Amino acid sequence: MWRQLSGIARTGSNVNFSRMRGLSALVQDKALVDGAWVDSSNSKATFEVRNPANGELIGKVPNMTVADAQKAIDAAKQAYESKEWRSLTAKDRSNLLKKWHKLIEQHSQEIAEIMTAESGKPINESKGEVAYGNAFVEWFAEEARRVYGEIVPSALPNREIIVMKQPIGVAALITPWNFPMAMITRKAGAALAAGCTVVVKPSEDTPLTALAVAKLAVDAGIPKGVINVVTTNKAAPIGDLFCKSPDVRGISFTGSTEVGKLLFRNSADGIKRICLELGGNAPFIVFDSANVEKAVDGAMASKFRNCGQTCVSANRFFVQNGVYDKFVEQLKKRVEALKIGDGQGCDVQIGPLINEMQFKKVSGFVEDARSKKANIILGGKPLSDKGSLFYAPTIVTEVPPSAQLYTEEVFGPVVSIIRFADEEEAVSKANDTRRGLAGYFYSENLQQVFRVAKRLEVGMVGVNEGIISAAEAPFGGVKESGVGREGSKHGIDDYVDIKYICMGNLKYD
């Protein structure tokens, strides 16, 4: 279907959106503010969205300004204070989220095709993300009715202590390109379940998925102004507005640690509620006691999903001496067999990197390792015959601690393998980073499993498992990988205030 969409008639450099809508009503060329589909106030300015696999123009969306973002904030505030939204019970909000979930489920194929076209990820991965992202809508539809308060026994006979949870108000959600649907639903699902309203600023690389999902929220009957989507390729001024606006009471951001620190710093004056899911540098440890075949399976799943462009992707592979050769040999065979190409192909496993900046980063990291005498046993080069943003799945061994592949998150299809002798060395090297999002290790030794799981300085640990994300589990990191948790029963915490009510001078006789 999307092959048809990317080849439709154009006028100059513009895509014929009227025909595109005929093929998929979910494809939007306007932003969503106060329940209306709107252009930018800056002379209807737009920016292009292109397919990273082939550079083809998919469409254009409004390049919204700070003034437009302020209108979205105003709409979210008005909706939050409106009787239409505030009078809804938890059950009412739950039912709206269930309707949204149902519509996403019905349109999952279309959303996946849009996602693949703008992000480049293989279509089967896009389908998986739609299911994963929709699981958060379903989860928080259920959690909406479980935002419990408390009655606390008082020390005084004429007093009752009541504790309740109330929504914080307007929340700004800033989401990345690597999971263009799931990062929105994981945040917005929790916010709406709590009773908040939201302004979403999606990545400029993948705005069409965000707009498609927002269209379904409107169709589900979620009141106008409750969900607003502001598209822009100038994120900094709008992010600054979110930080400084007194009407935005919370910010949830998924992205780089550097930008997260900036948002954290700029939000300090307003003492905003902040949830940050930032970069990682995930260790993947294979002990001598590991089942090597399962470890290789886990390595492939963790490293090469979305071409290595995930925040929980394994970044540094520490392999114990006793299984080192076997692990490297088996992993090399699996990587050599990967099918690379345009994500629209049903058998494709590796697509392109998202943009030129990411391509330069990945290739630069590999060249840095090469210059420091690391051993590149597979890949290590662009795949120009596939397209300008394709990079060969790469395995690098004997990576020195000074290499960027060792110290920084590569966010690409590159495996960096380091030998180790014993458990103490592995854990020490794994923790030798300022990041702490996810960590993985493989071991069949039960005593070792408990020791290492407790000692790894990360927010999430995969034990004999390479894919750990789930709607039911708390997602988040420690150290410079963020604050707060998303998903699970804890996911609503960032969107509620706790209020204590003291009922005094009561008479019971």
Coordinates of C-alpha atoms in Angstrom, one line a residue:
M1 CA 0.0 0.0 0.0
W2 CA 2.7 2.5 1.0
R3 CA 4.6 1.9 -2.2
Q4 CA 1.6 3.4 -3.9
L5 CA 1.5 6.3 -1.5
S6 CA 5.2 7.2 -2.0
G7 CA 4.7 7.3 -5.8
I8 CA 1.6 9.4 -6.0
A9 CA 1.2 12.5 -8.1
R10 CA 3.1 15.6 -7.0
T11 CA 2.6 19.3 -7.8
G12 CA 6.2 20.6 -7.8
S13 CA 7.7 19.2 -4.6
N14 CA 4.4 18.8 -2.9
V15 CA 2.7 15.5 -2.3
N16 CA -0.9 15.3 -3.5
F17 CA -2.4 14.9 -0.1
S18 CA -6.0 14.7 -1.3
R19 CA -5.2 11.5 -3.1
M20 CA -3.1 10.2 -0.2
R21 CA -6.1 10.6 2.1
G22 CA -8.1 8.6 -0.3
L23 CA -5.7 5.7 0.2
S24 CA -5.2 6.3 4.0
A25 CA -7.5 8.6 6.0
L26 CA -4.9 8.5 8.7
V27 CA -2.3 10.5 6.8
Q28 CA -2.5 14.1 8.0
D29 CA -0.8 17.3 6.7
K30 CA -1.9 19.5 9.6
A31 CA -1.3 19.8 13.3
L32 CA -3.9 19.2 16.0
V33 CA -4.8 22.1 18.3
D34 CA -8.0 22.4 20.3
G35 CA -9.7 19.6 18.3
A36 CA -9.0 21.3 14.9
W37 CA -6.5 20.4 12.2
V38 CA -4.5 23.6 11.6
D39 CA -1.6 25.1 9.6
S40 CA 1.3 27.0 11.0
S41 CA 0.6 30.7 11.8
N42 CA 3.9 31.5 10.1
S43 CA 2.5 31.9 6.5
K44 CA 1.5 28.2 6.6
A45 CA 5.1 27.2 6.7
T46 CA 5.8 23.4 6.4
F47 CA 8.7 21.0 6.5
E48 CA 9.3 17.8 4.6
V49 CA 9.1 14.3 5.8
R50 CA 11.2 11.8 3.8
N51 CA 11.7 8.1 3.7
P52 CA 15.2 7.4 5.0
A53 CA 15.5 4.2 2.9
N54 CA 15.3 6.0 -0.4
G55 CA 15.0 9.8 0.3
E56 CA 11.6 10.0 -1.3
L57 CA 9.3 12.8 -0.1
I58 CA 6.4 11.3 1.9
G59 CA 4.7 14.6 2.8
K60 CA 4.8 17.9 4.5
V61 CA 3.5 19.0 7.9
P62 CA 3.1 22.4 9.5
N63 CA 6.3 24.0 10.9
M64 CA 4.6 25.3 14.0
T65 CA 5.9 28.3 15.9
V66 CA 6.2 29.2 19.6
A67 CA 2.9 31.1 19.2
D68 CA 1.2 28.0 17.8
A69 CA 2.6 25.9 20.7
Q70 CA 1.2 28.5 23.1
K71 CA -2.2 28.1 21.5
A72 CA -1.9 24.4 22.1
I73 CA -1.0 24.9 25.7
D74 CA -4.0 27.3 26.1
A75 CA -6.3 24.7 24.5
A76 CA -5.0 22.0 26.8
K77 CA -5.5 24.2 29.9
Q78 CA -9.0 25.2 28.8
A79 CA -9.9 21.6 28.2
Y80 CA -8.4 20.6 31.6
E81 CA -10.5 23.2 33.3
S82 CA -13.7 22.5 31.3
K83 CA -16.7 20.7 32.8
E84 CA -16.6 18.3 29.8
W85 CA -13.3 16.8 30.9
R86 CA -13.2 17.4 34.7
S87 CA -16.6 16.0 35.2
L88 CA -15.6 12.7 33.7
T89 CA -15.2 9.8 36.1
A90 CA -12.3 7.5 36.1
K91 CA -14.6 4.9 34.4
D92 CA -15.5 7.5 31.7
R93 CA -11.8 8.2 31.0
S94 CA -11.2 4.4 31.0
N95 CA -13.9 3.9 28.4
L96 CA -12.5 6.6 26.1
L97 CA -9.0 5.0 26.3
K98 CA -10.6 1.7 25.4
K99 CA -12.2 3.2 22.4
W100 CA -8.9 4.7 21.3
H101 CA -7.2 1.3 21.8
K102 CA -9.9 -0.4 19.7
L103 CA -9.4 2.0 16.8
I104 CA -5.6 1.7 16.9
E105 CA -6.1 -2.1 16.8
Q106 CA -8.4 -1.8 13.8
H107 CA -5.9 0.5 11.9
S108 CA -2.7 -1.3 12.9
Q109 CA -1.6 -2.1 9.4
E110 CA -2.0 1.5 8.2
I111 CA -0.1 2.9 11.1
A112 CA 2.7 0.4 10.6
E113 CA 3.0 1.3 7.0
I114 CA 3.2 5.0 7.8
M115 CA 5.8 4.3 10.5
T116 CA 8.0 2.2 8.1
A117 CA 7.8 4.9 5.5
E118 CA 9.0 7.7 7.7
S119 CA 11.3 5.9 10.1
G120 CA 12.8 3.2 7.9
K121 CA 12.2 0.4 10.3
P122 CA 11.2 -3.0 8.8
I123 CA 7.5 -3.4 8.4
N124 CA 7.4 -6.4 10.8
E125 CA 9.0 -4.3 13.5
S126 CA 6.6 -1.5 12.8
K127 CA 3.7 -3.9 13.3
G128 CA 5.3 -5.0 16.5
E129 CA 5.6 -1.4 17.7
V130 CA 1.9 -0.7 17.0
A131 CA 1.0 -3.7 19.2
Y132 CA 3.5 -2.7 21.9
G133 CA 2.4 0.9 21.8
N134 CA -1.3 0.0 21.9
A135 CA -0.7 -2.2 24.9
F136 CA 0.0 1.0 26.9
V137 CA -3.3 2.5 25.9
E138 CA -5.0 -0.7 27.0
W139 CA -3.0 -0.9 30.2
F140 CA -3.7 2.7 31.3
A141 CA -7.4 2.3 30.3
E142 CA -7.4 -0.3 33.1
E143 CA -5.2 1.7 35.4
A144 CA -7.4 4.8 35.2
R145 CA -9.8 3.1 37.6
R146 CA -7.1 2.2 40.0
V147 CA -5.7 5.6 41.0
Y148 CA -6.4 4.9 44.6
G149 CA -6.3 7.2 47.6
E150 CA -5.9 6.2 51.2
I151 CA -7.6 6.6 54.6
V152 CA -4.9 6.7 57.2
P153 CA -5.7 5.9 60.9
S154 CA -5.3 9.1 62.9
A155 CA -3.6 9.4 66.3
L156 CA -6.5 11.6 67.5
P157 CA -10.0 10.3 68.2
N158 CA -11.8 13.3 66.5
R159 CA -9.8 13.4 63.3
E160 CA -9.7 11.5 60.0
I161 CA -6.8 11.6 57.6
I162 CA -7.7 11.3 53.9
V163 CA -5.2 11.1 51.1
M164 CA -6.2 11.5 47.4
K165 CA -4.5 11.7 44.1
Q166 CA -5.4 14.5 41.6
P167 CA -4.1 15.2 38.1
I168 CA -1.4 17.8 37.8
G169 CA -2.9 19.6 34.9
V170 CA -1.3 20.2 31.5
A171 CA 1.6 17.9 30.5
A172 CA 4.0 18.5 27.6
L173 CA 5.2 15.3 26.0
I174 CA 8.3 15.4 23.8
T175 CA 8.9 12.2 21.9
P176 CA 11.6 10.7 19.7
W177 CA 11.7 9.2 16.2
N178 CA 12.9 5.6 17.1
F179 CA 9.5 4.6 18.6
P180 CA 7.2 7.2 17.1
M181 CA 4.0 5.6 18.4
A182 CA 4.9 3.8 21.5
M183 CA 6.6 6.8 23.2
I184 CA 3.4 8.8 22.7
T185 CA 1.0 6.2 23.9
R186 CA 3.2 5.3 26.9
K187 CA 3.1 8.9 28.0
A188 CA -0.3 10.1 26.9
G189 CA -2.1 7.0 28.1
A190 CA -0.8 7.6 31.6
A191 CA -1.6 11.3 31.5
L192 CA -5.1 10.9 30.3
A193 CA -5.8 8.1 32.7
A194 CA -4.8 10.4 35.5
G195 CA -7.1 13.2 34.2
C196 CA -4.4 15.4 32.6
T197 CA -4.5 17.0 29.2
V198 CA -1.5 17.0 26.9
V199 CA 0.5 18.8 24.2
V200 CA 2.6 16.4 22.2
K201 CA 5.8 17.5 20.3
P202 CA 6.8 14.6 18.1
S203 CA 10.2 14.2 16.4
E204 CA 10.5 16.1 13.2
D205 CA 11.7 12.9 11.5
T206 CA 8.4 11.0 12.3
P207 CA 5.5 13.3 12.7
L208 CA 3.0 11.4 10.5
T209 CA 2.7 8.5 12.9
A210 CA 2.0 10.9 15.8
L211 CA -0.7 12.6 13.8
A212 CA -2.3 9.3 12.7
V213 CA -2.6 8.1 16.3
A214 CA -4.0 11.5 17.3
K215 CA -6.6 11.3 14.5
L216 CA -7.8 8.1 16.1
A217 CA -7.9 9.7 19.5
V218 CA -10.3 12.3 18.0
D219 CA -12.3 9.6 16.4
A220 CA -12.6 7.8 19.7
G221 CA -14.4 10.8 21.2
I222 CA -11.6 12.2 23.4
P223 CA -12.8 15.9 23.9
K224 CA -11.1 18.7 22.0
G225 CA -8.0 20.2 23.5
V226 CA -7.3 17.1 25.6
I227 CA -4.8 15.9 23.1
N228 CA -2.9 18.4 21.0
V229 CA 0.0 17.7 18.6
V230 CA 2.5 20.4 17.6
T231 CA 4.8 19.6 14.7
T232 CA 8.0 21.5 14.1
N233 CA 11.6 21.1 13.0
K234 CA 12.7 23.8 15.5
A235 CA 12.3 22.0 18.7
A236 CA 14.5 24.2 21.0
P237 CA 12.2 27.3 21.3
I238 CA 9.1 25.2 21.8
G239 CA 10.9 23.1 24.4
D240 CA 11.9 26.3 26.1
L241 CA 8.3 27.4 26.1
F242 CA 7.2 24.1 27.7
C243 CA 9.9 24.6 30.4
K244 CA 8.9 28.2 31.2
S245 CA 5.1 28.2 30.8
P246 CA 3.4 28.3 34.2
D247 CA 0.4 26.5 32.6
V248 CA 2.6 23.4 31.8
R249 CA 2.8 21.5 35.1
G250 CA 4.7 18.5 33.9
I251 CA 7.1 17.5 31.1
S252 CA 7.9 14.0 29.9
F253 CA 10.8 13.6 27.6
T254 CA 12.4 10.7 25.8
G255 CA 15.7 11.5 24.1
S256 CA 19.3 12.3 24.6
T257 CA 20.9 12.9 28.0
E258 CA 22.2 16.2 26.9
V259 CA 18.7 17.6 25.9
G260 CA 17.2 16.0 29.0
K261 CA 19.6 17.9 31.2
L262 CA 18.7 21.1 29.5
L263 CA 15.0 20.5 30.0
F264 CA 15.6 19.6 33.6
R265 CA 17.7 22.8 34.2
N266 CA 15.2 25.1 32.4
S267 CA 12.2 23.7 34.3
A268 CA 13.7 24.4 37.7
D269 CA 12.2 27.9 38.1
G270 CA 8.7 26.5 37.7
I271 CA 9.4 23.4 39.9
K272 CA 7.7 21.3 37.3
R273 CA 7.1 17.5 37.5
I274 CA 9.7 16.0 35.2
C275 CA 10.0 12.5 33.8
L276 CA 13.1 11.9 31.7
E277 CA 13.9 8.7 29.8
L278 CA 17.4 9.4 28.5
G279 CA 20.3 7.7 26.8
G280 CA 21.9 4.4 27.9
N281 CA 25.2 2.5 27.4
A282 CA 23.8 -0.9 28.1
P283 CA 26.2 -3.7 29.0
F284 CA 25.5 -7.3 27.7
I285 CA 27.5 -9.8 29.7
V286 CA 28.0 -13.4 28.7
F287 CA 29.4 -15.6 31.5
D288 CA 31.1 -19.0 31.1
S289 CA 28.0 -20.6 32.6
A290 CA 25.7 -19.1 29.9
N291 CA 23.8 -21.0 27.3
V292 CA 25.7 -19.5 24.4
E293 CA 23.0 -20.2 21.8
K294 CA 20.4 -18.3 23.9
A295 CA 22.9 -15.6 24.5
V296 CA 23.4 -15.1 20.8
D297 CA 19.6 -15.0 20.3
G298 CA 19.3 -12.3 22.9
A299 CA 22.2 -10.4 21.5
M300 CA 20.6 -10.3 18.0
A301 CA 17.3 -9.2 19.4
S302 CA 18.7 -6.5 21.7
K303 CA 21.3 -5.1 19.3
F304 CA 19.7 -5.1 15.9
R305 CA 16.1 -4.2 16.6
N306 CA 15.4 -1.0 14.6
C307 CA 19.0 -1.1 13.3
G308 CA 20.4 -0.7 16.8
Q309 CA 18.5 2.6 17.3
T310 CA 16.9 1.9 20.6
C311 CA 17.8 3.4 24.0
V312 CA 17.9 -0.1 25.6
S313 CA 20.0 -1.6 22.8
A314 CA 23.0 -3.5 24.0
N315 CA 26.0 -1.3 23.5
R316 CA 29.0 -3.0 25.1
F317 CA 29.3 -6.8 25.0
F318 CA 31.5 -8.3 27.7
V319 CA 32.2 -12.0 27.1
Q320 CA 34.1 -14.3 29.4
N321 CA 37.2 -16.1 28.2
G322 CA 35.7 -19.6 28.4
V323 CA 32.9 -18.9 25.9
Y324 CA 34.4 -16.0 24.0
D325 CA 35.4 -17.7 20.7
K326 CA 32.2 -19.7 20.5
F327 CA 30.0 -16.6 21.1
V328 CA 31.9 -14.5 18.5
E329 CA 31.8 -17.3 15.9
Q330 CA 28.0 -17.9 16.3
L331 CA 27.2 -14.2 16.5
K332 CA 29.2 -13.5 13.3
K333 CA 27.2 -16.2 11.4
R334 CA 23.9 -14.7 12.5
V335 CA 24.9 -11.2 11.6
E336 CA 26.1 -12.2 8.2
A337 CA 22.7 -13.7 7.5
L338 CA 20.7 -10.5 8.2
K339 CA 18.6 -9.3 5.3
I340 CA 19.2 -5.6 4.7
G341 CA 17.0 -3.2 2.7
D342 CA 13.9 -1.0 2.4
G343 CA 11.7 -1.8 5.4
Q344 CA 8.7 -2.3 3.2
G345 CA 10.0 -5.7 2.3
C346 CA 8.4 -8.4 4.5
D347 CA 11.7 -10.3 4.8
V348 CA 13.9 -7.3 5.6
Q349 CA 15.5 -7.3 9.1
I350 CA 17.7 -4.2 9.0
G351 CA 16.7 -0.9 7.5
P352 CA 18.5 2.5 7.2
L353 CA 19.7 4.8 9.9
I354 CA 17.2 7.6 10.5
N355 CA 19.2 10.6 9.1
E356 CA 22.6 11.8 8.0
M357 CA 23.6 13.0 11.4
Q358 CA 23.0 9.5 12.8
F359 CA 24.9 7.9 9.9
K360 CA 27.9 10.2 10.4
K361 CA 27.9 9.4 14.2
V362 CA 27.9 5.6 13.6
S363 CA 30.5 5.6 10.9
G364 CA 32.6 8.1 13.0
F365 CA 32.5 5.8 16.0
V366 CA 33.7 2.8 13.9
E367 CA 36.5 4.8 12.3
D368 CA 37.5 6.0 15.8
A369 CA 37.7 2.4 16.9
R370 CA 39.7 1.4 13.8
S371 CA 42.2 4.2 14.5
K372 CA 42.7 2.8 18.0
K373 CA 43.6 -0.6 16.8
A374 CA 40.3 -2.3 17.4
N375 CA 39.6 -5.4 15.2
I376 CA 36.7 -5.0 12.8
I377 CA 35.8 -8.6 11.9
L378 CA 32.6 -7.8 10.0
G379 CA 31.1 -4.8 8.3
G380 CA 32.5 -1.4 9.3
K381 CA 31.5 0.3 6.1
P382 CA 28.5 2.1 4.4
L383 CA 26.3 0.1 2.1
S384 CA 26.0 2.7 -0.7
D385 CA 24.3 0.2 -3.0
K386 CA 21.3 0.1 -0.6
G387 CA 21.0 3.8 -0.1
S388 CA 22.8 6.8 1.4
L389 CA 21.8 6.0 5.0
F390 CA 22.5 2.3 5.2
Y391 CA 25.4 1.0 7.3
A392 CA 26.7 -2.6 7.4
P393 CA 25.9 -4.5 10.5
T394 CA 29.3 -4.5 12.2
I395 CA 31.2 -6.5 14.8
V396 CA 34.3 -5.0 16.5
T397 CA 36.5 -6.9 18.9
E398 CA 39.4 -5.9 21.1
V399 CA 37.7 -2.5 21.7
P400 CA 40.0 -0.3 23.9
P401 CA 38.4 1.7 26.8
S402 CA 39.4 4.9 25.1
A403 CA 37.2 4.2 22.0
Q404 CA 33.9 6.0 21.6
L405 CA 32.2 2.6 21.0
Y406 CA 33.2 1.8 24.6
T407 CA 32.4 5.0 26.3
E408 CA 29.3 6.3 24.4
E409 CA 26.0 5.1 23.1
V410 CA 26.5 4.3 19.4
F411 CA 22.7 4.0 18.5
G412 CA 23.5 1.9 15.4
P413 CA 24.1 -1.7 14.2
V414 CA 27.5 -2.1 15.7
V415 CA 28.5 -4.8 18.2
S416 CA 31.5 -4.0 20.4
I417 CA 33.0 -7.1 22.1
I418 CA 35.3 -7.0 25.1
R419 CA 36.9 -10.0 26.9
F420 CA 36.8 -10.4 30.6
A421 CA 38.2 -12.9 33.1
D422 CA 35.9 -13.0 36.1
E423 CA 32.6 -11.7 37.5
E424 CA 34.2 -8.9 39.4
E425 CA 35.9 -7.5 36.3
A426 CA 32.7 -7.8 34.3
V427 CA 30.5 -6.0 36.8
S428 CA 33.1 -3.3 37.4
K429 CA 33.4 -2.6 33.6
A430 CA 29.7 -2.7 33.1
N431 CA 29.1 -0.1 35.8
D432 CA 32.0 2.2 34.6
T433 CA 29.7 4.6 32.9
R434 CA 27.6 7.6 33.9
R435 CA 24.5 6.1 32.2
G436 CA 22.3 3.4 33.7
L437 CA 19.2 2.6 31.7
A438 CA 19.3 -1.1 30.9
G439 CA 21.7 -4.0 31.3
Y440 CA 21.7 -7.7 30.2
F441 CA 23.5 -10.8 31.2
Y442 CA 23.4 -14.5 30.5
S443 CA 24.2 -17.1 33.2
E444 CA 22.9 -20.5 34.3
N445 CA 24.4 -20.0 37.7
L446 CA 21.5 -19.1 40.1
Q447 CA 23.8 -17.6 42.7
Q448 CA 25.5 -15.5 40.1
V449 CA 22.2 -14.4 38.7
F450 CA 21.1 -12.8 42.0
R451 CA 24.5 -11.3 42.7
V452 CA 24.9 -9.6 39.3
A453 CA 21.3 -8.5 39.0
K454 CA 21.6 -6.6 42.3
R455 CA 25.0 -5.1 41.5
L456 CA 24.4 -3.8 38.0
E457 CA 23.8 0.0 38.2
V458 CA 20.8 0.2 35.9
G459 CA 17.1 0.7 36.1
M460 CA 16.2 -2.5 34.2
V461 CA 18.0 -5.8 34.0
G462 CA 17.4 -8.6 31.4
V463 CA 18.5 -12.0 32.8
N464 CA 18.8 -14.5 30.0
E465 CA 16.5 -12.2 27.9
G466 CA 17.3 -9.6 25.3
I467 CA 13.9 -7.9 25.0
I468 CA 12.6 -6.5 28.3
S469 CA 10.1 -3.8 27.5
A470 CA 6.4 -4.4 28.5
A471 CA 3.4 -2.3 29.4
E472 CA 3.2 -4.0 32.8
A473 CA 6.8 -3.3 33.8
P474 CA 8.3 0.0 35.0
F475 CA 10.6 1.5 32.3
G476 CA 13.3 3.9 33.4
G477 CA 16.9 4.4 34.4
V478 CA 19.3 5.5 37.1
K479 CA 22.3 7.9 37.1
E480 CA 22.3 10.1 34.0
S481 CA 19.7 7.9 32.2
G482 CA 16.8 9.7 33.7
V483 CA 14.2 10.1 36.5
G484 CA 10.8 8.7 36.9
R485 CA 9.2 5.6 35.5
E486 CA 6.9 4.9 32.5
G487 CA 4.5 2.0 32.1
S488 CA 3.4 -0.3 34.9
K489 CA 1.3 0.9 37.9
H490 CA 4.0 3.5 38.6
G491 CA 3.5 5.2 35.2
I492 CA 0.7 7.4 36.5
D493 CA 2.8 8.7 39.4
D494 CA 4.3 11.6 37.4
Y495 CA 0.9 12.9 36.4
V496 CA -0.8 13.1 39.8
D497 CA -0.3 15.2 42.9
I498 CA -0.9 13.7 46.4
K499 CA -3.3 15.8 48.5
Y500 CA -3.7 15.3 52.2
I501 CA -7.1 16.2 53.8
C502 CA -7.4 16.5 57.5
M503 CA -11.0 16.2 58.8
G504 CA -11.1 17.6 62.3
N505 CA -13.5 18.1 65.2
L506 CA -15.5 15.0 64.4
K507 CA -18.0 13.6 66.8
Y508 CA -18.7 9.9 66.9
D509 CA -20.9 9.8 70.0

